[in-house]
Coordinates of C-alpha atoms and ligand atoms in Angstrom, one line a residue:
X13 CA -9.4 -9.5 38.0
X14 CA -7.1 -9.2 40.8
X15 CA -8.8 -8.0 44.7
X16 CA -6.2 -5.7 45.5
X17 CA -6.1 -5.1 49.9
X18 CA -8.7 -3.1 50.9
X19 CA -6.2 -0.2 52.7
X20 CA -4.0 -0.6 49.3
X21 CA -1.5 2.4 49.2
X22 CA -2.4 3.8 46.0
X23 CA -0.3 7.6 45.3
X24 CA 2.7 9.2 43.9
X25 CA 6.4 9.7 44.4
X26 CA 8.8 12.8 44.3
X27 CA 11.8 13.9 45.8
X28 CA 12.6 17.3 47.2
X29 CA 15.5 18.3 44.9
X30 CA 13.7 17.1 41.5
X31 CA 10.9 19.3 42.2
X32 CA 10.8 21.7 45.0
X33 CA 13.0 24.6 43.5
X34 CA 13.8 27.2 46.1
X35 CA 17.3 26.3 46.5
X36 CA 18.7 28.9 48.8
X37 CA 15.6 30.0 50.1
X38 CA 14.5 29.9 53.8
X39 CA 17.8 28.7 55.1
X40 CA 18.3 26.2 52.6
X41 CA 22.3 25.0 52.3
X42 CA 23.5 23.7 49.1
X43 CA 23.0 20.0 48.4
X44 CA 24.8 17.6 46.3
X45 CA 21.9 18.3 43.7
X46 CA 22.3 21.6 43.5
X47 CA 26.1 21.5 41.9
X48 CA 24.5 18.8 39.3
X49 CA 24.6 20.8 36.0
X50 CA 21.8 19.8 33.5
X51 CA 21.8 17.5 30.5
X52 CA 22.7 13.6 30.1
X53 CA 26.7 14.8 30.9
X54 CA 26.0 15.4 34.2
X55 CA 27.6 12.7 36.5
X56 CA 30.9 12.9 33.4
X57 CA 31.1 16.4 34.9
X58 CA 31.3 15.8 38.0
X59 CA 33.4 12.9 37.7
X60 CA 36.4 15.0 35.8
X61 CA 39.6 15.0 38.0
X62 CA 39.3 18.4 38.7
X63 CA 35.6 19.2 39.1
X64 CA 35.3 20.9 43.1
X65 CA 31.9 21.6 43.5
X66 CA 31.7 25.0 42.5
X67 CA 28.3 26.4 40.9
X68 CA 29.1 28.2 37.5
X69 CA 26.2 29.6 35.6
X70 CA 28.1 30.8 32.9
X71 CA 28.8 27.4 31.7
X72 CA 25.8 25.0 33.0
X73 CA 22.5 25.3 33.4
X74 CA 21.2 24.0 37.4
X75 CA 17.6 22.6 36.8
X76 CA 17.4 21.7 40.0
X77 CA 17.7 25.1 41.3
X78 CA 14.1 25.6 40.2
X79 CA 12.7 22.3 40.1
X80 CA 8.9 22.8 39.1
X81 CA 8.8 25.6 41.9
X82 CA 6.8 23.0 44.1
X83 CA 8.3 25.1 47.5
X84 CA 5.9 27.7 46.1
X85 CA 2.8 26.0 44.8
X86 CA 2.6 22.7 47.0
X87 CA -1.1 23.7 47.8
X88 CA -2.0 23.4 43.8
X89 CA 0.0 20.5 43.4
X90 CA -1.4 18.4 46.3
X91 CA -4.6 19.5 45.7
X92 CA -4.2 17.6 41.9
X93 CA -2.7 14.7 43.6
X94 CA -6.2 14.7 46.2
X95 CA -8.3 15.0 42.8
X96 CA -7.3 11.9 41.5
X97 CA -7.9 10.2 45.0
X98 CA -4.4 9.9 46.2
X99 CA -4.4 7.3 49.5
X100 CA -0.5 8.2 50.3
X101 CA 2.4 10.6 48.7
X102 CA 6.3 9.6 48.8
X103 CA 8.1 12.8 48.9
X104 CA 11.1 13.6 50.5
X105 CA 12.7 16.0 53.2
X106 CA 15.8 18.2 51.8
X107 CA 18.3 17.4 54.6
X108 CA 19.6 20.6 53.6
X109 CA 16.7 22.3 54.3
X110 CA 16.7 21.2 58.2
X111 CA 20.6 21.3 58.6
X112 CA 21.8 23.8 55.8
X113 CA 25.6 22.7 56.3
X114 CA 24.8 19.0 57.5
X115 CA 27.0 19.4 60.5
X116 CA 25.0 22.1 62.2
X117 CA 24.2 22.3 65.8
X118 CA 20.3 23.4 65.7
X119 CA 18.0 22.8 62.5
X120 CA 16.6 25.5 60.6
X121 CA 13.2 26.1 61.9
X122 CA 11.7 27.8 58.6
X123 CA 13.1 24.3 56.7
X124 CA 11.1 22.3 59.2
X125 CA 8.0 24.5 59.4
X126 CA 7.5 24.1 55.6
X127 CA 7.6 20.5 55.6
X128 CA 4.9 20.9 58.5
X129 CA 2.9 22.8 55.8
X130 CA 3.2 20.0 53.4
X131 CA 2.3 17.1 55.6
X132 CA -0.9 19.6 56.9
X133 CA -2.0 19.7 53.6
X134 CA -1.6 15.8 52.9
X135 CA -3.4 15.0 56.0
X136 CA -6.0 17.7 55.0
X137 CA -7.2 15.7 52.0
X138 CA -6.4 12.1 53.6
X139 CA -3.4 11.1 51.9
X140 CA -1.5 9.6 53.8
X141 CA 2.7 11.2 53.6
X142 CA 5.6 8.3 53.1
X143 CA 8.2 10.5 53.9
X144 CA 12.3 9.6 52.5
X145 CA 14.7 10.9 54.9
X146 CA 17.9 11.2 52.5
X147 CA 17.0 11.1 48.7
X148 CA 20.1 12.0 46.5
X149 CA 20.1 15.5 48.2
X150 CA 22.4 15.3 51.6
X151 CA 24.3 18.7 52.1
X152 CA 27.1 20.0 50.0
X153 CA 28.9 20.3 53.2
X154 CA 29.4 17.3 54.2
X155 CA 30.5 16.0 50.6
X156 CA 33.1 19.4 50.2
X157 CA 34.5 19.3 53.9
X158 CA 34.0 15.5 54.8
X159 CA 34.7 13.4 52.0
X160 CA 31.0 12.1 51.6
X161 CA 29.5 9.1 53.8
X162 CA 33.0 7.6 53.7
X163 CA 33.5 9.4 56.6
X164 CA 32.1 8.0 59.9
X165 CA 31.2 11.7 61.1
X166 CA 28.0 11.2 58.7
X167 CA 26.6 8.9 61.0
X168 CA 26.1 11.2 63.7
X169 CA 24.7 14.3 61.5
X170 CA 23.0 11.9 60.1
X171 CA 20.9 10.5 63.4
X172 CA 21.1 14.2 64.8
X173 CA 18.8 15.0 61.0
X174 CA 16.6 11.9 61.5
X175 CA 16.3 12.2 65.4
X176 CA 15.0 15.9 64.9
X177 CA 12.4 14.7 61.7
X178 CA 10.9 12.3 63.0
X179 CA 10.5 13.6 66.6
X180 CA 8.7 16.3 64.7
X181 CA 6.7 14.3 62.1
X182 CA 6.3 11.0 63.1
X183 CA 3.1 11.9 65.1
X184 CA 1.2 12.7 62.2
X185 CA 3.4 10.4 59.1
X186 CA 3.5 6.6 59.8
X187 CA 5.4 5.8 57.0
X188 CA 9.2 6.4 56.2
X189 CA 12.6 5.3 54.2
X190 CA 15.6 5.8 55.6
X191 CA 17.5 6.2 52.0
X192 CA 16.6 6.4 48.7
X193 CA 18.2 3.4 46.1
X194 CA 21.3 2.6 48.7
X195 CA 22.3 0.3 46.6
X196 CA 22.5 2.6 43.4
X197 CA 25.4 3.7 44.8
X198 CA 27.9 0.3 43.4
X199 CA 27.3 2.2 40.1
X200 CA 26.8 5.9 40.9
X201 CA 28.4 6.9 43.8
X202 CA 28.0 10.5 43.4
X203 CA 24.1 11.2 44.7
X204 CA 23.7 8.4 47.3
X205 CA 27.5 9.0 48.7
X206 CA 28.7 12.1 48.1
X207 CA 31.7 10.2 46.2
X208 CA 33.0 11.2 42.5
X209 CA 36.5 10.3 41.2
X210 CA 37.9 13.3 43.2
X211 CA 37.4 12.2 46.7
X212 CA 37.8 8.3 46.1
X213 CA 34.9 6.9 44.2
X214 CA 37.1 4.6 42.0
X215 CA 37.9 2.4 45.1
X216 CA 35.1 -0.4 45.7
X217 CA 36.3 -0.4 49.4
X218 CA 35.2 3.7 49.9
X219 CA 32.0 2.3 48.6
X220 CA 31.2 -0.6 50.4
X221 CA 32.2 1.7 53.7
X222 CA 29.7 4.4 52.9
X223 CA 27.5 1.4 52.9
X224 CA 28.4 0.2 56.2
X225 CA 28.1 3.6 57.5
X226 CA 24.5 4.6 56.2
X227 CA 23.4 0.8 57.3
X228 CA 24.8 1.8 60.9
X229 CA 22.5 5.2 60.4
X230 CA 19.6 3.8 59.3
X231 CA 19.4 1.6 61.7
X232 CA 19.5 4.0 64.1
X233 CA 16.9 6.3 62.2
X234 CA 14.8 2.6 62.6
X235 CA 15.5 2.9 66.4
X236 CA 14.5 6.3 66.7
X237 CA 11.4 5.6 64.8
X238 CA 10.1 2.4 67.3
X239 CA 10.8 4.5 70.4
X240 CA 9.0 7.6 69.4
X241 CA 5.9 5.1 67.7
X242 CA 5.9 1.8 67.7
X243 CA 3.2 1.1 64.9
X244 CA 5.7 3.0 62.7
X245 CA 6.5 1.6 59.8
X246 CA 9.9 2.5 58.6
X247 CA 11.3 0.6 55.2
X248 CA 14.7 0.5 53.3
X249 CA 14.6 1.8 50.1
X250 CA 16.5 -0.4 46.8
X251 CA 16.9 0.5 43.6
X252 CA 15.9 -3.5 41.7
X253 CA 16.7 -4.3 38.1
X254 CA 15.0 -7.6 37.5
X255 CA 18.2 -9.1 36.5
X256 CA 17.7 -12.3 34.5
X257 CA 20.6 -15.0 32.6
X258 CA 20.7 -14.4 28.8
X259 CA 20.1 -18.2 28.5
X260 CA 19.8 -21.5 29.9
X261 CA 23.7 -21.6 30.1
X262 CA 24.9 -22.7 33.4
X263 CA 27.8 -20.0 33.6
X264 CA 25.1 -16.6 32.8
X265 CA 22.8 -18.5 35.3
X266 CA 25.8 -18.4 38.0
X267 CA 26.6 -14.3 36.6
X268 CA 22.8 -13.8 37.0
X269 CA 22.8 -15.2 40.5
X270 CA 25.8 -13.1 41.5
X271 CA 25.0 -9.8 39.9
X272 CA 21.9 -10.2 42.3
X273 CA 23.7 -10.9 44.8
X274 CA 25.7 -7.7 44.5
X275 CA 23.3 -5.3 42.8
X276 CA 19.4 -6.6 44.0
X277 CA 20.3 -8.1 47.4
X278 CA 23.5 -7.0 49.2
X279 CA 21.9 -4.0 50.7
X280 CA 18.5 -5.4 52.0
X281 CA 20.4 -8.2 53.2
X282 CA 22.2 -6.4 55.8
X283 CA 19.0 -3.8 56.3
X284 CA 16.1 -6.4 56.7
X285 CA 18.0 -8.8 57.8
X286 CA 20.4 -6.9 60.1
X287 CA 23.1 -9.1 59.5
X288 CA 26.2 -9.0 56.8
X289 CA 25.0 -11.9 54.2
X290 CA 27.2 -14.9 53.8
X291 CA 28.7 -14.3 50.5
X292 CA 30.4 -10.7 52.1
X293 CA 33.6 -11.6 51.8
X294 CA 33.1 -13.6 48.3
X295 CA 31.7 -9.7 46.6
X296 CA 34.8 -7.7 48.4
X297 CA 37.7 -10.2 47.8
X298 CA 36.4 -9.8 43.9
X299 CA 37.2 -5.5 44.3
X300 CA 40.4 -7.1 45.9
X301 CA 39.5 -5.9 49.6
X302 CA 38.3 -7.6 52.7
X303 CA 35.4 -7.2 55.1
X304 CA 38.0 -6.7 57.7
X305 CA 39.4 -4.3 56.2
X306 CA 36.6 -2.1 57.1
X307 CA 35.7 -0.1 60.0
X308 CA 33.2 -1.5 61.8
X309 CA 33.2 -1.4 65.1
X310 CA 30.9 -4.6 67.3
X311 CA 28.5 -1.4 68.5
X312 CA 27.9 -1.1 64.9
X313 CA 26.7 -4.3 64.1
X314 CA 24.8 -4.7 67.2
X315 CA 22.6 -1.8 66.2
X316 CA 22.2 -3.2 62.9
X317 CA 21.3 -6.7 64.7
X318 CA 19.0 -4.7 67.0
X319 CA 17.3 -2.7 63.9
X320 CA 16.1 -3.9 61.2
X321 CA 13.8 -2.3 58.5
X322 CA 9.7 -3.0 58.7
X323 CA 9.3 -3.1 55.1
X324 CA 11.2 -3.2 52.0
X325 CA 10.5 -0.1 49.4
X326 CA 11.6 -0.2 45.8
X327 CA 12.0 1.1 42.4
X328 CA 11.3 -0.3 39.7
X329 CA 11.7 0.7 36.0
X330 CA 13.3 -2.1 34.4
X331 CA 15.1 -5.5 33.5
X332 CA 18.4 -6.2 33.0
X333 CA 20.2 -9.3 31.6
X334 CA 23.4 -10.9 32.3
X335 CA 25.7 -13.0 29.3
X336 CA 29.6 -13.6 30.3
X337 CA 29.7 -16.0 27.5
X338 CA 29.0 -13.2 24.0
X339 CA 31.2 -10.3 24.4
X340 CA 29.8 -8.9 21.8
X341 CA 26.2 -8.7 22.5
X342 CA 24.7 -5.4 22.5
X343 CA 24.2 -3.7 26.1
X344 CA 21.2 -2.4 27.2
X345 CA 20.7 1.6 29.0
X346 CA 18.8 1.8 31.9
X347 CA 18.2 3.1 35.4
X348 CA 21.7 3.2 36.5
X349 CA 22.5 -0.1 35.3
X350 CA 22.6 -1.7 32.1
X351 CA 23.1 -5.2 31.0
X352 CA 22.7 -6.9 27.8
X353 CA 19.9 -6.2 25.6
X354 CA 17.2 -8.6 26.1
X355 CA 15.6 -10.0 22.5
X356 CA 12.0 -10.3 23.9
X357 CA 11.5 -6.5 25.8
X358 CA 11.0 -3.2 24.2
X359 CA 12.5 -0.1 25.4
X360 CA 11.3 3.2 26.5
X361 CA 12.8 6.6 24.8
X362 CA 15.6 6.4 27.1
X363 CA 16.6 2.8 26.1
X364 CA 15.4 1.3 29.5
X365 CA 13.3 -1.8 28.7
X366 CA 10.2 -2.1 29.5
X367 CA 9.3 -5.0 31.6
X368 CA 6.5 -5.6 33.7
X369 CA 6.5 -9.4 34.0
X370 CA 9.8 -8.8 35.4
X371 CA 8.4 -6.9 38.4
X372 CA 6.0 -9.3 39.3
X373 CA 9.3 -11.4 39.7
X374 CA 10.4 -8.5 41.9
X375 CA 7.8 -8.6 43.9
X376 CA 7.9 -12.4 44.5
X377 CA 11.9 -12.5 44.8
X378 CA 12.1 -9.6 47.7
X379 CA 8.4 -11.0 49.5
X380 CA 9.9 -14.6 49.6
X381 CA 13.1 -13.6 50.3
X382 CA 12.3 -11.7 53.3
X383 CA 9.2 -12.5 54.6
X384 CA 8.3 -8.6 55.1
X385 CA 5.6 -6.1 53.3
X386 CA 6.8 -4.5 50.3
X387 CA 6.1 -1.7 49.0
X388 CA 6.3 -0.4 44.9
X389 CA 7.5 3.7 45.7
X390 CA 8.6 4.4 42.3
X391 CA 7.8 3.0 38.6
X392 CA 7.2 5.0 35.7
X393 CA 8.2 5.7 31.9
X394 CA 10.2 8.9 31.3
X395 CA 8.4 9.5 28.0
X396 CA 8.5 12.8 25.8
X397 CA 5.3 14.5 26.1
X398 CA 3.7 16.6 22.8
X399 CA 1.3 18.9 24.6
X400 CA -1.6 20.1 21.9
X401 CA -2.6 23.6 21.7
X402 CA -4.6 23.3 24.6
X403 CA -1.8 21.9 26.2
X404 CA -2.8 18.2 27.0
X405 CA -1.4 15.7 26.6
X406 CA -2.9 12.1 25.1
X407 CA -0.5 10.0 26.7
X408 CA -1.9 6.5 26.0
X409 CA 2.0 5.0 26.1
X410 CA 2.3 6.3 29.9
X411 CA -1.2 4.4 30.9
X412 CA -0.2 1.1 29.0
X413 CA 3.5 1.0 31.0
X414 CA 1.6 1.7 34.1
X415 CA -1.7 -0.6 33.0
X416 CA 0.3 -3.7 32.7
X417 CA 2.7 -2.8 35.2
X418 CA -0.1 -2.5 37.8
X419 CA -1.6 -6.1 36.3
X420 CA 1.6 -7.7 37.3
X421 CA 1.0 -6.2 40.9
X422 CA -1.8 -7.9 41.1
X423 CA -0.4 -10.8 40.0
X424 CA 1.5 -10.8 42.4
X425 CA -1.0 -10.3 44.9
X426 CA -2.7 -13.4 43.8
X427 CA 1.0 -14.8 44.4
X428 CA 1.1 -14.3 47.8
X429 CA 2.9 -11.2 48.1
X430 CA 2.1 -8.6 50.7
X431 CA 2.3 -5.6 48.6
X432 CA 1.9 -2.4 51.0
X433 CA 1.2 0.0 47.9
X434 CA 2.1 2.0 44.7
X435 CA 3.1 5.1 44.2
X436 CA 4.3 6.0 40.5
X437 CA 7.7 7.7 39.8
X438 CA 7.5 11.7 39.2
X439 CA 3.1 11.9 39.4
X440 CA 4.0 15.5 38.4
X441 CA 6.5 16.1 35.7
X442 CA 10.0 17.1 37.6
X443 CA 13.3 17.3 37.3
X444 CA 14.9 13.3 35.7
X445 CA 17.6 12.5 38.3
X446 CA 20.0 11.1 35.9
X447 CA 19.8 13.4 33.2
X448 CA 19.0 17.0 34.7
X449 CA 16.3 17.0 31.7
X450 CA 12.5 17.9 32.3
X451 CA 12.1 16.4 29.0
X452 CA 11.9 13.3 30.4
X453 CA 8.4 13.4 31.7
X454 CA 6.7 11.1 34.2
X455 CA 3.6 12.5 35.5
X456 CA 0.2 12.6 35.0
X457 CA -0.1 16.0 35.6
X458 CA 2.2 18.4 32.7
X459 CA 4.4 21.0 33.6
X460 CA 4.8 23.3 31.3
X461 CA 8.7 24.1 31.1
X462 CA 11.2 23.1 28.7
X463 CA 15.1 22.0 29.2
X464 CA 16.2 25.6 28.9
X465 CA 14.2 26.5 32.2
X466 CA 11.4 28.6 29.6
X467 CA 7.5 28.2 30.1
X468 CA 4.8 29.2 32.7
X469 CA 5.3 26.5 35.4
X470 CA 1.8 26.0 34.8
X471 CA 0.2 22.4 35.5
X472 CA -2.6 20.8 33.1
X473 CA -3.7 17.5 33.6
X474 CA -3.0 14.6 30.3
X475 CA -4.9 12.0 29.4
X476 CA -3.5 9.7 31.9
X477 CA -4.9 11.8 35.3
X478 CA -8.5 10.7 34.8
X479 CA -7.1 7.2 33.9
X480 CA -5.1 6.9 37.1
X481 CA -8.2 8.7 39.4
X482 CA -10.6 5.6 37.8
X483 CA -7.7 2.9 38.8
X484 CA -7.6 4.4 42.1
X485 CA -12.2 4.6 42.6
X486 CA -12.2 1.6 41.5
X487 CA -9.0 0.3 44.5
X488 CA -7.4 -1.3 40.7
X489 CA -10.0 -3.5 39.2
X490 CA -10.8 -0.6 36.2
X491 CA -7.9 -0.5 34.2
Ligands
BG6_523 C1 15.1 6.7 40.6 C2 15.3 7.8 41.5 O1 16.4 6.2 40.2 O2 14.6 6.9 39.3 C3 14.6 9.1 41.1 O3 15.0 7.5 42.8 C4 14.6 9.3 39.6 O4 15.2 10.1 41.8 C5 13.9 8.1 39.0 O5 14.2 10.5 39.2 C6 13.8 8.1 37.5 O6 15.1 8.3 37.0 P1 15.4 9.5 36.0 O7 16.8 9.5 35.8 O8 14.6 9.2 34.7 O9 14.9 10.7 36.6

């Protein structure tokens, strides 16, 4: 049985716009999330030529206009989270919320004072807040009227939003991201960017210069961070899909190696490392542009040079697997990116496949690669949940996923990886990202409402709560 660290960062992760609710409340602007109708069509919609942003409730439904109300009953919620012995809690802070158009002059006090409410009541039970500065919510505003992070201006709003949170957090959070799954972006523009088909999301070069300009802001967030604390400790956050060659055959090895290169590694490259990798030129001459065909200015790369991340933060749901050779190979769903199916993995409801071996791989590849901690801030299975009368919730499949998932942690431990901590996708059922659904549960805790927005909002805790409060007693060697 694997020793995990002593000070192991045990918790759960959320994002504001999957879960708080509240969407115009307080001062709140509209974010990118808030124009997401709900139901697996929702990035088709807002990819179609025409699409402009505008909220119509006569034809979609807006899930994320309620989330699970969480602006209202954070108190209950944390409270469940200190029951089952949370050391740390990833949420994140609505930009929109704090600068309702992006582009404003002065935050919105009442958006900043409620996220002083949320961190008090962390700190009140001990747990620890991991806070993500942007997580596939930056303001509507800035998408309609800029063009998304295409546009240069973003870096500035973007340092004057990070400047102003952590000058007013940092004191009393040590741990931050600057964005969430930068690197989801090559495949889904639209919540990382602000890009759909409409303002330029077909061209690889729009995407690759969003890129350059949230590296440029991050590391400024990074710089922020060190001079306001400098035991801060301030991470990138990637989206990585295991990504292994179909077979022995030299060509898929060569695929494998390069899909990581442009899916796994591009972005932590240039944030951990503070440098554009070597094989730039070889990933942008492939979408037929050039590096210099970018605007990046020799201040800019200095302040990446100057600035790079302290740890590395990452999602992990799945494997993916890479054959050039069969065409006609079946492909594989999964979390934003697919791949062929791979013969020896199952899959969850939502087709992703279920890997865990394939994160201890994770672990080793990014720990090796860069030689800095890293940290697990989401993995989960979106299962569907059948509540009993009583409404619980037996969900033996969610503590298996997360049971051997956890094992390969430790494996990696024993590997030699400095694993910072854990915290499980969604520890409260909210809002899925990709499909709008909140039939696509995650948490140990069940919220009881249904697609069509109906049910109490009331929280009961399934099978896998007490589970996860023994894992956590017993710092992982009960599992
Ligand atoms: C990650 C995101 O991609 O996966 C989360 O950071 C998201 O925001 C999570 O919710 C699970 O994906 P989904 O689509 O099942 O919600």
């Amino acid at each position: 049985m694997t020793e995990f660290p002593k000070n192991f960062l045990w918790g759960g992760a959320t994002a504001a716009n999957q879960l708080e609710g509240a969407y115009d409340e307080d001062g709140k602007g509209l974010s990118i999330a808030d124009v997401l109708p709900g139901g697996p069509k929702r990035f088709e919609i807002v990819n179609q030529p025409d699409f402009d942003w505008t909220i119509d409730k006569n034809k979609y439904r807006y899930p994320n206009h309620e989330g699970i109300d969480h602006y209202h009953r954070y108190k209950e919620d944390i409270k469940l989270f200190a029951e089952m012995g949370f050391k740390c809690y990833r949420f994140s802070i609505a930009w929109s919320r704090i600068f309702p158009n992006g582009d404003d002059k002065e935050p919105n006090e009442a958006g900043l004072k409620f996220y002083d409410n949320v961190i008090a009541e962390c700190l009140k039970y001990d747990i620890q807040p991991v806070l993500t500065i942007s997580h596939y919510e930056m303001p509507l505003n800035l998408v309609k009227n800029y063009g998304g992070w295409k546009n240069r201006k973003l870096i500035d709003f973007y340092e004057r939003y990070a400047s102003v949170v952590l000058h007013r957090y940092a004191k009393s959070v040590k741990y931050w991201m600057t964005f969430n799954e930068i690197n989801s972006a090559l495949h889904f523009p639209v919540m990382g960017q602000g890009l759909v088909k409409s303002n330029g999301a077909d061209d690889m070069q729009n995407i690759y210069q969003a890129w350059h300009n949230q590296f440029v802001a991050g590391a400024k967030a990074v710089k922020i961070a060190h001079e306001i604390r400098p035991d801060i400790m301030i991470g990138c956050m990637l989206l990585y899909a295991t990504t292994y060659a179909y077979d022995a055959n030299p060509v898929n090895q060569l695929a494998a190696l390069k899909e990581n290169q442009t899916f796994n590694h591009f972005c932590g490259d240039v944030q951990v490392r503070g440098t554009y990798p070597a094989y730039t030129e070889s990933v942008m001459n492939r979408y037929g542009f050039s590096f210099k065909d970018l605007e990046v200015t020799d201040a800019d790369l200095k302040v990446l040079k100057e600035n790079p991340v302290d740890y590395i933060g990452f999602s992990y749901y799945m494997s993916t697997a890479v054959n050039v050779i069969d065409k006609k190979l079946a492909t594989a769903k999964g979390n934003l990116v697919g791949g062929v199916k791979n013969p020896f993995l199952e899959a969850s409801d939502w087709g992703w496949q279920i890997d865990p071996t394939g994160l201890r791989i994770a672990l080793n590849e990014l720990y090796n690669r860069y030689q800095k901690p890293v940290f697990v801030v989401e993995n989960g299975l979106g299962a569907i949940d059948k509540p009993d009368k009583n409404n619980f919730v037996q969900d033996d499949y969610r503590i298996d996923y997360l049971r051997k998932h956890i094992e390969a942690i430790g494996g990696a431990v024993e590997d030699g990886v400095d694993v910072m901590g854990y915290t499980p996708w969604g520890c409260i059922d909210l809002v899925s990202a990709s499909t709008g659904q909140m039939s696509k549960r995650y948490g140990f805790i069940y919220v009881d409402l249904d697609d069509e927005g109906h049910g109490t909002l009331n929280r009961y805790k399934k099978a896998s709560f007490n589970w996860y409060k023994n894992v956590i007693a017993t710092n992982g060697k009960e599992l």
